[in-house]
mmCIF file of C-alpha atoms in Angstrom:
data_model
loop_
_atom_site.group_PDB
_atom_site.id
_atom_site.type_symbol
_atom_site.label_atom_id
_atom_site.label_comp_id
_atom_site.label_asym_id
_atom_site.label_seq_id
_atom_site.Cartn_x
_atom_site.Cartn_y
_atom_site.Cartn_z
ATOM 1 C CA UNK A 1168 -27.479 10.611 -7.389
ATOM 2 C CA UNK A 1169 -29.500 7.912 -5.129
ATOM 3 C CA UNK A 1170 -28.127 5.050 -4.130
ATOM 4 C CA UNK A 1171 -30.598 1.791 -4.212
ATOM 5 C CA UNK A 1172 -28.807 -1.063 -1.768
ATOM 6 C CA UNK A 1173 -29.776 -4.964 -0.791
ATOM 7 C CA UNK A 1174 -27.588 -6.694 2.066
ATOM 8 C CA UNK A 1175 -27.679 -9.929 3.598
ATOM 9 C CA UNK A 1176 -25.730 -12.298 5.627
ATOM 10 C CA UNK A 1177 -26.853 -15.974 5.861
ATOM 11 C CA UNK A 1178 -24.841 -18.872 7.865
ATOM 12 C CA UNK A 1179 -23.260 -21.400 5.863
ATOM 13 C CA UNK A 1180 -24.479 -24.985 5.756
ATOM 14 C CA UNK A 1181 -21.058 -26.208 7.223
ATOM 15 C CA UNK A 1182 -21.280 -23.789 9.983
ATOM 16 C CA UNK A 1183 -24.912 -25.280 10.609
ATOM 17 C CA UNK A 1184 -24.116 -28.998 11.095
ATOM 18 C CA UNK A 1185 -21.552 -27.766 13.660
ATOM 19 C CA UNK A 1186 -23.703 -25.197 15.352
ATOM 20 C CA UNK A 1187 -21.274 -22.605 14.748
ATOM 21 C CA UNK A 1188 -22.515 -19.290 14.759
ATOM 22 C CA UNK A 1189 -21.924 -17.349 11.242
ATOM 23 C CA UNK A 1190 -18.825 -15.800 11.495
ATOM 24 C CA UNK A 1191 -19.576 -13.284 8.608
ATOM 25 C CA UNK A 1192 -20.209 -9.526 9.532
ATOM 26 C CA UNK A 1193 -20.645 -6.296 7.711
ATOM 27 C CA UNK A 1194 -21.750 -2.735 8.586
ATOM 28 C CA UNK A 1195 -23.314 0.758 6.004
ATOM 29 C CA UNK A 1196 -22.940 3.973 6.736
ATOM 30 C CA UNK A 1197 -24.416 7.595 5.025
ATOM 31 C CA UNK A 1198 -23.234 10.456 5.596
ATOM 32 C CA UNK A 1199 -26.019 13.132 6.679
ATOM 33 C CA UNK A 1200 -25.883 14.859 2.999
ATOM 34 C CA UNK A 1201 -26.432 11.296 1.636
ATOM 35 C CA UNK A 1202 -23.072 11.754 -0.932
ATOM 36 C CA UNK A 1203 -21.307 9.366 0.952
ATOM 37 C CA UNK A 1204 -21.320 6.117 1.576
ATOM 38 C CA UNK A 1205 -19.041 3.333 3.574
ATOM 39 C CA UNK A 1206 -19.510 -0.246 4.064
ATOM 40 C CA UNK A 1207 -17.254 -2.859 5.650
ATOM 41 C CA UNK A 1208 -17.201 -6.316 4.721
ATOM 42 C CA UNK A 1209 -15.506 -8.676 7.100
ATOM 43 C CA UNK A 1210 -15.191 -13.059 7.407
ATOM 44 C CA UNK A 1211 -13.728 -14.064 10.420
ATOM 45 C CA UNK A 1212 -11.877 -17.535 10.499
ATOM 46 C CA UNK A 1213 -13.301 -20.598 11.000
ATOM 47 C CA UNK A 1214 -10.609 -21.687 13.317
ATOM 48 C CA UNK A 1215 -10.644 -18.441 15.636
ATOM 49 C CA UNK A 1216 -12.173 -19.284 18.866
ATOM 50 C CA UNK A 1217 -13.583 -15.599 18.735
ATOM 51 C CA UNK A 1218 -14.456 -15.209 14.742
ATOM 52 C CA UNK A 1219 -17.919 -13.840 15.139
ATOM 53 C CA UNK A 1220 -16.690 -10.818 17.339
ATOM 54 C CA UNK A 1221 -13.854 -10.148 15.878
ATOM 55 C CA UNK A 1222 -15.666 -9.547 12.203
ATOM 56 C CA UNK A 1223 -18.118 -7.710 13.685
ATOM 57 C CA UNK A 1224 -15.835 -5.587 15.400
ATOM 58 C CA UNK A 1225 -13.826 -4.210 12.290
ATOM 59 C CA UNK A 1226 -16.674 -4.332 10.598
ATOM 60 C CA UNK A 1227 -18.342 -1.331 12.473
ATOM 61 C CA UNK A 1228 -15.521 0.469 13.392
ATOM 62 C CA UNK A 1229 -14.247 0.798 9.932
ATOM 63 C CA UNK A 1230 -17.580 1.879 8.416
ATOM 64 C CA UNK A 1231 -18.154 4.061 10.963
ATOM 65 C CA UNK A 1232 -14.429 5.951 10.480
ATOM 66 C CA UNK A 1233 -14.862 5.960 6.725
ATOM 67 C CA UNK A 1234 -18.207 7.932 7.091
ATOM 68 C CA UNK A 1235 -15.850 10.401 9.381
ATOM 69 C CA UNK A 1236 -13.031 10.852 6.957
ATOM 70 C CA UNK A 1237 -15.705 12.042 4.187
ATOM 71 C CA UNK A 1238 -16.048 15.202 6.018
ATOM 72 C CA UNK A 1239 -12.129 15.653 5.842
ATOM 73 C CA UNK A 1240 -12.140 14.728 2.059
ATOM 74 C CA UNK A 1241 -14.882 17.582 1.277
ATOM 75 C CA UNK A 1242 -12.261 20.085 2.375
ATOM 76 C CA UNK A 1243 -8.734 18.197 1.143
ATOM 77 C CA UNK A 1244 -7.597 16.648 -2.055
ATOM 78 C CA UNK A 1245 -7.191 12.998 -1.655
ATOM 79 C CA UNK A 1246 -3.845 12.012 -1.504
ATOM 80 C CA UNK A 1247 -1.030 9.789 0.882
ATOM 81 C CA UNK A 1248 -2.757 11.012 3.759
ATOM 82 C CA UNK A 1249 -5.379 8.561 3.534
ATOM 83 C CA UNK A 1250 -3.185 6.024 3.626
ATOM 84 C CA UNK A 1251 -2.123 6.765 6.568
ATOM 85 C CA UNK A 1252 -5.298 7.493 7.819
ATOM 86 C CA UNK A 1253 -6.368 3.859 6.727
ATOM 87 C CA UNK A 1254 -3.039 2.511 8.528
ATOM 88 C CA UNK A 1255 -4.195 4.410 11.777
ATOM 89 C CA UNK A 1256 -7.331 2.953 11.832
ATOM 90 C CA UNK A 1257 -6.037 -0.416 11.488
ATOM 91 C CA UNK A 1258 -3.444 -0.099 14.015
ATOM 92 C CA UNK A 1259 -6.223 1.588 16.603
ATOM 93 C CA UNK A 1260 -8.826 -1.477 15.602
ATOM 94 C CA UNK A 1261 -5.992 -4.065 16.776
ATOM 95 C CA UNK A 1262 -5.641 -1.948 19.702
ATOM 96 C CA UNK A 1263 -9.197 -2.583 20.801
ATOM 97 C CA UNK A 1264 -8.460 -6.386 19.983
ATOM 98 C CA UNK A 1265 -5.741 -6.282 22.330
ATOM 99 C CA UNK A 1266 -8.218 -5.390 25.118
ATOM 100 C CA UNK A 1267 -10.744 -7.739 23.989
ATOM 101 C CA UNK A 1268 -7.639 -10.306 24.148
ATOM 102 C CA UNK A 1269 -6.155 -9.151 26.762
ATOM 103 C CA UNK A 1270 -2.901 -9.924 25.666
ATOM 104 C CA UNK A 1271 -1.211 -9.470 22.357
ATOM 105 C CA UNK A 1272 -2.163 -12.463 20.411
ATOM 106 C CA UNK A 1273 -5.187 -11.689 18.179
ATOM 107 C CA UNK A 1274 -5.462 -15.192 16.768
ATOM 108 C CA UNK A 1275 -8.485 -16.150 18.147
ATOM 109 C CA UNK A 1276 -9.835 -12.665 16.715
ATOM 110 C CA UNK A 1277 -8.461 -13.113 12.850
ATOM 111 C CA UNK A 1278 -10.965 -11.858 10.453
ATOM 112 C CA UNK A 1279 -10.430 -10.194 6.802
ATOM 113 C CA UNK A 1280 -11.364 -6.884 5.600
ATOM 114 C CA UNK A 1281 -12.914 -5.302 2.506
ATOM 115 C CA UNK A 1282 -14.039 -1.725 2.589
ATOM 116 C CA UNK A 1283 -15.040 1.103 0.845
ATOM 117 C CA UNK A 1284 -15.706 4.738 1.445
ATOM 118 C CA UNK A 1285 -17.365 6.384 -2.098
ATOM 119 C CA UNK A 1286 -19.068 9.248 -3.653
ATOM 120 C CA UNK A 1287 -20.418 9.707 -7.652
ATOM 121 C CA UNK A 1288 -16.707 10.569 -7.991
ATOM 122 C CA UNK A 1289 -15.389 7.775 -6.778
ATOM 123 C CA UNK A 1290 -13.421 6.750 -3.590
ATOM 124 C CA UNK A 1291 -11.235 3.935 -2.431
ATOM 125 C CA UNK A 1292 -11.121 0.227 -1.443
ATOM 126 C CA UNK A 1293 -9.412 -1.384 1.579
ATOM 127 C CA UNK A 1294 -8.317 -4.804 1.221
ATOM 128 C CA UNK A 1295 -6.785 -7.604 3.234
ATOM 129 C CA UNK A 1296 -7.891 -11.289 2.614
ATOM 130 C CA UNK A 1297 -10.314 -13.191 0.500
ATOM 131 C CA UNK A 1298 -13.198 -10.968 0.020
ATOM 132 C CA UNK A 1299 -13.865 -9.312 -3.110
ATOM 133 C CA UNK A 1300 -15.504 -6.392 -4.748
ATOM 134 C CA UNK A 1301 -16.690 -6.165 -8.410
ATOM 135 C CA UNK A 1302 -18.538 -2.683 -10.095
ATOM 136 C CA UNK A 1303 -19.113 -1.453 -13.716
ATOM 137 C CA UNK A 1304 -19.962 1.564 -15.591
ATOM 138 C CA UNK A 1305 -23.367 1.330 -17.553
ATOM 139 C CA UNK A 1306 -23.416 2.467 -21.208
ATOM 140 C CA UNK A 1307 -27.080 2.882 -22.504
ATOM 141 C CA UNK A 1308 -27.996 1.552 -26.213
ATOM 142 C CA UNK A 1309 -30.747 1.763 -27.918
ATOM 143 C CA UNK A 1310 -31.886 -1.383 -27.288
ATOM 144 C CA UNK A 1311 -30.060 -2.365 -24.118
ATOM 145 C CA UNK A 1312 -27.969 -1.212 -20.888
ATOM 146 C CA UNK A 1313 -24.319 -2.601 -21.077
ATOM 147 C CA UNK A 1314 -23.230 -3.178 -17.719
ATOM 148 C CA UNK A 1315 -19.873 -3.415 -18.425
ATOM 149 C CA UNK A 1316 -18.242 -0.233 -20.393
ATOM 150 C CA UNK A 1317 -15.932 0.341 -17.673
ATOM 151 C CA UNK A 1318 -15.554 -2.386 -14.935
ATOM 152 C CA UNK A 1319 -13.407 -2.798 -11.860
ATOM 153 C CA UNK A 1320 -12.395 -5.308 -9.464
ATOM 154 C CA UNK A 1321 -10.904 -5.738 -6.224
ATOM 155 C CA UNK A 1322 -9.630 -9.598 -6.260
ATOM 156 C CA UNK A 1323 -9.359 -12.366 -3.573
ATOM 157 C CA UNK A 1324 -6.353 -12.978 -2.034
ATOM 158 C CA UNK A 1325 -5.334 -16.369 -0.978
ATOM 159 C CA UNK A 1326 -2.548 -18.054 0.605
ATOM 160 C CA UNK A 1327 -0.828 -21.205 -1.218
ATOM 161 C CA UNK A 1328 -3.975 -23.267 -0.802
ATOM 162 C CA UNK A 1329 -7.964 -21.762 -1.941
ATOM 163 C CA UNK A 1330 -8.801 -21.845 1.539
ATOM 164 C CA UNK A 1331 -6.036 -20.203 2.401
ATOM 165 C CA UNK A 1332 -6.270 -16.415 3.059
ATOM 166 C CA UNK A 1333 -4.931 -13.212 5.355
ATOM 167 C CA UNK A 1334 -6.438 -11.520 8.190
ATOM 168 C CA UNK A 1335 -5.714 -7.847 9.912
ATOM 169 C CA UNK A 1336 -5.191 -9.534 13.419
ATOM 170 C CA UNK A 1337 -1.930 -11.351 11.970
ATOM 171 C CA UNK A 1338 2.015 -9.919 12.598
ATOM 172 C CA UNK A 1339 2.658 -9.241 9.063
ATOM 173 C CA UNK A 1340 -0.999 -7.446 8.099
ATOM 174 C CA UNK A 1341 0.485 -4.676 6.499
ATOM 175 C CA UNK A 1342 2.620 -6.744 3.507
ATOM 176 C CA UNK A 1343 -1.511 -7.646 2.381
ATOM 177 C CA UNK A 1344 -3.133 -4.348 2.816
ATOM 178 C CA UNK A 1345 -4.202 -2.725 -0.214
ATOM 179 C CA UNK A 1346 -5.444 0.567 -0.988
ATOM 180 C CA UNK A 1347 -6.863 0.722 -3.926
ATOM 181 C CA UNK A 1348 -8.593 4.208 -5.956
ATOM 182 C CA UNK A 1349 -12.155 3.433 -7.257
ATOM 183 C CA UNK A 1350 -13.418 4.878 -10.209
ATOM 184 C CA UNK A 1351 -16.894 6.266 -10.201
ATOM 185 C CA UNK A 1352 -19.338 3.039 -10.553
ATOM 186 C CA UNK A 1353 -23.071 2.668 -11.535
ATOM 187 C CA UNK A 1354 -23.332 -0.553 -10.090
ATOM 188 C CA UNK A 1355 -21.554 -2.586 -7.214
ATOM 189 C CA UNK A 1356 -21.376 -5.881 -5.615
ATOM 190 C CA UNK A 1357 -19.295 -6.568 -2.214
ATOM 191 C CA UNK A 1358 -18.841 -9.663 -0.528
ATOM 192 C CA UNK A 1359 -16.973 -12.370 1.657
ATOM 193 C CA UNK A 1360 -15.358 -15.239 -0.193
ATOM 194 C CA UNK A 1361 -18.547 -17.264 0.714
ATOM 195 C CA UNK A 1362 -20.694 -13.959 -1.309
ATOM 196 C CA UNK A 1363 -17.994 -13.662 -4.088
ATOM 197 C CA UNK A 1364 -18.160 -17.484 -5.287
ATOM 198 C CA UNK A 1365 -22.143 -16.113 -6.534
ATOM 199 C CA UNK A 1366 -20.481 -13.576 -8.793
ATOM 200 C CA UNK A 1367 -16.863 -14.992 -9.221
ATOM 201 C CA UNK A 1368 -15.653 -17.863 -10.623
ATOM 202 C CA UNK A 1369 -12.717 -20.435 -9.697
ATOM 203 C CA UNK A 1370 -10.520 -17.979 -11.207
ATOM 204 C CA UNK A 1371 -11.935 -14.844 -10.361
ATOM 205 C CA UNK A 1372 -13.708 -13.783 -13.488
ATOM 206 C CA UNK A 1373 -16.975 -12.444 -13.373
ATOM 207 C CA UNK A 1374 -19.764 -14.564 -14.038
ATOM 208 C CA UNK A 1375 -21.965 -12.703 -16.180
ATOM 209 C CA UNK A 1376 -24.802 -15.137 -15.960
ATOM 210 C CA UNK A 1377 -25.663 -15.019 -12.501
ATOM 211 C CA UNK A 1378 -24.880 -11.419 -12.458
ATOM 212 C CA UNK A 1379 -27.006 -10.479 -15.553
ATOM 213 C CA UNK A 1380 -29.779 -12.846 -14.022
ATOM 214 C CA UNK A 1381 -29.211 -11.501 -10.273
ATOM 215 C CA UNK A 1382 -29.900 -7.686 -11.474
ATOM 216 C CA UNK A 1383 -32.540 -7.923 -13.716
ATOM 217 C CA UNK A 1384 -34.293 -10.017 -10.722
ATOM 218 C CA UNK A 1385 -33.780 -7.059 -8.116
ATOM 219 C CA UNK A 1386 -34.536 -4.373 -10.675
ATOM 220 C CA UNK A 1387 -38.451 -6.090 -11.091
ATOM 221 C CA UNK A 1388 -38.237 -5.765 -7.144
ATOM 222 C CA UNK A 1389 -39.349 -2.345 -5.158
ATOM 223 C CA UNK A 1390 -35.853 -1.638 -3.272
ATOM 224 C CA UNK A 1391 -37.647 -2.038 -0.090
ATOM 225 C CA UNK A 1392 -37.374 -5.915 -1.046
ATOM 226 C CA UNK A 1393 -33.881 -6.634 -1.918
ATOM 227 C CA UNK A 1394 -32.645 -7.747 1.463
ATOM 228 C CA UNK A 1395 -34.949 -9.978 1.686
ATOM 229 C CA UNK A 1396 -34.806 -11.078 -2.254
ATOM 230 C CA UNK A 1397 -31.075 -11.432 -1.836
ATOM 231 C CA UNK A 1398 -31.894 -13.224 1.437
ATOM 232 C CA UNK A 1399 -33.516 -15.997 -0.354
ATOM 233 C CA UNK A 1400 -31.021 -15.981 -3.082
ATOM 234 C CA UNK A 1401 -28.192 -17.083 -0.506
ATOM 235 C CA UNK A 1402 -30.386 -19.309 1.529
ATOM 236 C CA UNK A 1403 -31.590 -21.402 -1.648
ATOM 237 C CA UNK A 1404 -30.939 -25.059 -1.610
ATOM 238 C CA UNK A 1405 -28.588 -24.219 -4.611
ATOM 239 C CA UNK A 1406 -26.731 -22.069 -3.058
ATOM 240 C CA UNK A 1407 -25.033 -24.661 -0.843
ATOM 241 C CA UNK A 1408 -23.659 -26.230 -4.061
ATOM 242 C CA UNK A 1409 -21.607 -22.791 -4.786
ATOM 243 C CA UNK A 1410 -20.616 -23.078 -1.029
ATOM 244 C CA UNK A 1411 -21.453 -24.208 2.096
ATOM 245 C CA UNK A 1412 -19.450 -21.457 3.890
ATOM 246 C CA UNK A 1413 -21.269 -18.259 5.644
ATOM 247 C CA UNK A 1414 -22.310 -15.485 3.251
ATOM 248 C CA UNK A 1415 -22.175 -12.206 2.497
ATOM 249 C CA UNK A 1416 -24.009 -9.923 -0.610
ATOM 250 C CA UNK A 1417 -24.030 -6.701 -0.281
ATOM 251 C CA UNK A 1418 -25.718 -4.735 -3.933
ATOM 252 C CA UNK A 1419 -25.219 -1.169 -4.766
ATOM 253 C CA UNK A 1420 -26.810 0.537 -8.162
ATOM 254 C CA UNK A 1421 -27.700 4.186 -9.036
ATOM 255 C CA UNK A 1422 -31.398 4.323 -9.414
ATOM 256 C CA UNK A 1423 -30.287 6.124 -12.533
ATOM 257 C CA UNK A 1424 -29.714 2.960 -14.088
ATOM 258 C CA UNK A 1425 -32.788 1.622 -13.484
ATOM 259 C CA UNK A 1426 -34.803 5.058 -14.478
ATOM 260 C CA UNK A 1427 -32.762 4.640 -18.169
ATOM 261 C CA UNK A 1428 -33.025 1.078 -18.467
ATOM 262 C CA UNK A 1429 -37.446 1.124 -19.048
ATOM 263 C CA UNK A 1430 -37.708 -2.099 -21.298
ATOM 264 C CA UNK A 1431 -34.032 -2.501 -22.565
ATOM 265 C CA UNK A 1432 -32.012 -5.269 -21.885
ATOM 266 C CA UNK A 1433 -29.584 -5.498 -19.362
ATOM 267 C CA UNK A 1434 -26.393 -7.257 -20.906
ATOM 268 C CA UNK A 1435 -22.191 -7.736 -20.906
ATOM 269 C CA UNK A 1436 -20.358 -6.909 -23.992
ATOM 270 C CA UNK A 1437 -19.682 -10.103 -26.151
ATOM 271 C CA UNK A 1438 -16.125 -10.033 -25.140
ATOM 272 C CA UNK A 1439 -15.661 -12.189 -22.204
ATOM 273 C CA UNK A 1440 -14.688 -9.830 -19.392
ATOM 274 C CA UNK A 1441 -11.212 -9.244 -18.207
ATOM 275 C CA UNK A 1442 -10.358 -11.600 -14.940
ATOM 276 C CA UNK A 1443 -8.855 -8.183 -13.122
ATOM 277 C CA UNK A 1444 -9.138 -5.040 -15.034
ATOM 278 C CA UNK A 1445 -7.723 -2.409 -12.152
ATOM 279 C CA UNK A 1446 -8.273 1.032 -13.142
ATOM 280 C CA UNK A 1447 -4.592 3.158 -13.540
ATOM 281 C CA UNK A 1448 -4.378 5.047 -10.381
ATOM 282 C CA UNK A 1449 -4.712 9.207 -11.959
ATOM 283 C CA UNK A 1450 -1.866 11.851 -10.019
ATOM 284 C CA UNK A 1451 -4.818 13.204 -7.659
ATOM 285 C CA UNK A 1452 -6.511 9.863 -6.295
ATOM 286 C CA UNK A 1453 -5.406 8.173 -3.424
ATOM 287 C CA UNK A 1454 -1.855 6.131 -3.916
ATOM 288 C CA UNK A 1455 -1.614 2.970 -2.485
ATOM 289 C CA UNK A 1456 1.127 1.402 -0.580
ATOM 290 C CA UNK A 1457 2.288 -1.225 -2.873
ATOM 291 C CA UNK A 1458 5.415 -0.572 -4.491
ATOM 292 C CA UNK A 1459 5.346 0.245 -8.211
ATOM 293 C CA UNK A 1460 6.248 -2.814 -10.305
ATOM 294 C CA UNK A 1461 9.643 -2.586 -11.527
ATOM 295 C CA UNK A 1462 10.397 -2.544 -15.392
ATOM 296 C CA UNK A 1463 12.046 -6.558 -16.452
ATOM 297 C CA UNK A 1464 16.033 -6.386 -16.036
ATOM 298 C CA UNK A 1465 17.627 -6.658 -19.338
ATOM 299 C CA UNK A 1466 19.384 -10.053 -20.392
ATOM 300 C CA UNK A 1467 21.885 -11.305 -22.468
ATOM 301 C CA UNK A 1468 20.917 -13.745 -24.058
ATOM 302 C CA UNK A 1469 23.397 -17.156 -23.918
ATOM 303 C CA UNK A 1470 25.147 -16.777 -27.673
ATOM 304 C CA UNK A 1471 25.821 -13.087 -26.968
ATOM 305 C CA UNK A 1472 27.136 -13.608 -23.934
ATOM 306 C CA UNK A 1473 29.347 -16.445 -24.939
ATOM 307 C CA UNK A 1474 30.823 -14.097 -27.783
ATOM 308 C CA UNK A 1475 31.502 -11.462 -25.289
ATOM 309 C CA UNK A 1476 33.951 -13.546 -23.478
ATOM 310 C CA UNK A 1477 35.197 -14.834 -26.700
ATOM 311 C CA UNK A 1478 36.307 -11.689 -28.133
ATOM 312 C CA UNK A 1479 37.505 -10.365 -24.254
ATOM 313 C CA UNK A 1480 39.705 -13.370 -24.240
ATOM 314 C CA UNK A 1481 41.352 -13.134 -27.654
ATOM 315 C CA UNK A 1482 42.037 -9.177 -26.863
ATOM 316 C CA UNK A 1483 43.435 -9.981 -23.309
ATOM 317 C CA UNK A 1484 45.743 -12.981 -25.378
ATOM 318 C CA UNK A 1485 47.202 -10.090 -27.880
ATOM 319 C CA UNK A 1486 47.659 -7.175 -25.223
ATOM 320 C CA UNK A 1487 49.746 -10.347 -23.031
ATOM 321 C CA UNK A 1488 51.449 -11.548 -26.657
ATOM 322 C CA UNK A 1489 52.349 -8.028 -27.453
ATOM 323 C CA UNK A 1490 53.734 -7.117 -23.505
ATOM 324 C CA UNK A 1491 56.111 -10.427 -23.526
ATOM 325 C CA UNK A 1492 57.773 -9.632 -26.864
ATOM 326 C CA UNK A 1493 58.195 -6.026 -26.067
ATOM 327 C CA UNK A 1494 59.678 -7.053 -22.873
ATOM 328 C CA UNK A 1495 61.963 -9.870 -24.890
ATOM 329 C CA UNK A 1496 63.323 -7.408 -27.521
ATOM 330 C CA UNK A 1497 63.831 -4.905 -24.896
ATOM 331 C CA UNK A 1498 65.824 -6.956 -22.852
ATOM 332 C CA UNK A 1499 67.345 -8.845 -25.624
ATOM 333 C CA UNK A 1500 68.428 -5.083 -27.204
ATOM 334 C CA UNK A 1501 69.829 -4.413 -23.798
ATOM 335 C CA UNK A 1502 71.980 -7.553 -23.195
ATOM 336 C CA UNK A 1503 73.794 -6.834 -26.571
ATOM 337 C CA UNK A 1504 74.471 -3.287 -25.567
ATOM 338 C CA UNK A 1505 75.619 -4.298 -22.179
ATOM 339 C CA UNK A 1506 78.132 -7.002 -24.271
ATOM 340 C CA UNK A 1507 79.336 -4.009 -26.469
ATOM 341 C CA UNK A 1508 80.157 -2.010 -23.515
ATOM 342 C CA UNK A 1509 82.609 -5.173 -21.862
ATOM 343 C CA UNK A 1510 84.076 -5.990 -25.160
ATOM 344 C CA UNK A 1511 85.297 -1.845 -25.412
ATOM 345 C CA UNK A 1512 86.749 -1.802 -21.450
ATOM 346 C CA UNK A 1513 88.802 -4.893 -22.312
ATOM 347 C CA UNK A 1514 90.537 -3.424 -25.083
ATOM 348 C CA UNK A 1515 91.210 0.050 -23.379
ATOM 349 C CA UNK A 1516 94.831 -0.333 -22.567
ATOM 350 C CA UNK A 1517 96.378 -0.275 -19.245
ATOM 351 C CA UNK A 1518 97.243 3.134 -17.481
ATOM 352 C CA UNK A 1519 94.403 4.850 -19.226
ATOM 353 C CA UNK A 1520 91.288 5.860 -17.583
ATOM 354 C CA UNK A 1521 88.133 5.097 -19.309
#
């Protein structure tokens, strides 16, 4: 199956009035057979002195060693390993950060990180920080393409503030890494938090609108003219009133899609879609490194608990009630015997042995 793709990066209006370069960076790779593909979708922080080569850095390198590791996957099952190939990776990329730092503070390099390495059966996404990825599976009607009969997300993630995020040049990168399996997707969009606020809303739900409206613009489009379609799209006065930080769109679809959709309309189901629908993560694809959720802890709920103690109490009262008036009758039983025994040695008479 052929992939069609559109990509582009374009500086945010912020970063313009300031005469800062864009800090956003991304990087696709094939692999020679054309059934693979990796991209790498990086934002580096405004406030790093050294954003802009720090993005691009990860950026490349990752995309480049995804493309790699499909030529291990063709001859092994997917499975832990790739985590730890993933965790190698981003150890050796903040290795080469080191050097660029000389020194081991990699503040002024902080960027985030969303990746993917795919096939038609599916892959996995990397994750640390505010990026995002969103895909679907296409179901054909008769009179229309539903774009969402299977969808997936990869979500934000943000610190205690919106503008608040992780990077994989900070101490404690690993607690936000997620590996994540992906299902096999018809269509695809990647992009930095400055690209996601397009297709994502406030609280990172889909919005269909622009997404409905954004595809059926690119499918009237020869491929050869998305970049430069989506190019436009971002650099659109309106586009500074979704955000006036840098931006990143990257668009993947199977030119299947486009070969069954001839004059049928491209739509969402009428149910509003899910705000995170991750797919269940199937024995043979790729675990990630988050621990499981545990199952809720059982409580007792307040009257219960209060008639526990109750009915403890009251038995503890009769087994201490029962002990002392054993004990009282005992040794009441055992003073009278002891007053029998005196009263008989008086009256044995003198002379006489008892």
């Amino acid at each position: 199956m052929t992939w069609l793709l559109g990509s582009a990066r374009v500086i945010g209006s912020s970063h313009e009035v300031t005469g800062t370069p864009c800090q956003d960076a991304f990087d696709i790779e094939r692999s020679a057979d054309g059934k693979w593909l990796a991209v790498a979708v990086c934002d580096g922080a405004g406030s790093a002195k050294y954003a802009e080569a720090g993005s691009n850095l990860v950026a490349k390198t990752f995309a480049k060693k995804l493309i790699l590791l499909s030529n291990e996957i063709e001859n092994r099952q997917p499975g832990a390993w790739i985590n730890d190939f993933v965790i190698q990776q981003v150890l050796n990329v903040r290795e080469e950060l080191r050097a660029a730092a000389s020194g081991d503070d990699l503040r002024d390099f902080h960027t985030t990180l969303v990746a993917f390495l795919m096939s038609d059966n599916g892959g996995f996404v990397i994750h640390i920080g505010d990026g995002s990825l969103l895909g679907g599976k296409v179901k054909v009607a008769k009179d229309r393409v539903i774009l969402d009969d299977e969808i997936f997300m990869s979500k934000p993630e943000n610190g205690e503030y919106s503008n608040e995020t992780f990077f994989i040049t900070e101490g404690d990168w690993v607690k936000h890494l997620r590996i994540t399996p992906l299902p096999p997707l018809d269509w695809m969009l990647i992009g930095t938090d400055g690209g996601s606020s397009f297709y994502l809303d406030s609280a990172n739900s889909p919005k269909q609108e622009f997404i409905l409206s954004f595809i059926e613009h690119l499918t009237k489009c020869d491929a050869e003219e998305w970049n430069a379609s989506i190019e436009r799209i971002l650099s659109d006065e309106q586009a500074n009133k979704v955000t006036n930080d840098d931006k990143t769109l990257i668009f993947f679809m199977k030119n299947q899609l486009i070969l069954d959709k001839k004059d049928r309309q491209l739509s969402f189901n009428k149910n509003p879609v899910p705000p995170m629908p991750q797919v269940r993560q199937q024995a043979e694809s790729v675990v990630t490194n988050q621990p499981k959720a545990s199952k809720p802890k059982k409580t007792i709920k307040p009257k219960k608990n209060i008639k526990k103690w109750f009915l403890l109490t009251l038995i503890l009262l009769v087994i201490v009630s029962i002990t002392f008036l054993a004990i009282f009758y005992l040794d009441h039983g055992l003073s009278e015997a002891i007053g029998k025994l005196i009263k008989l040695d008086q009256k044995v008479p003198s002379g006489i042995s008892a």
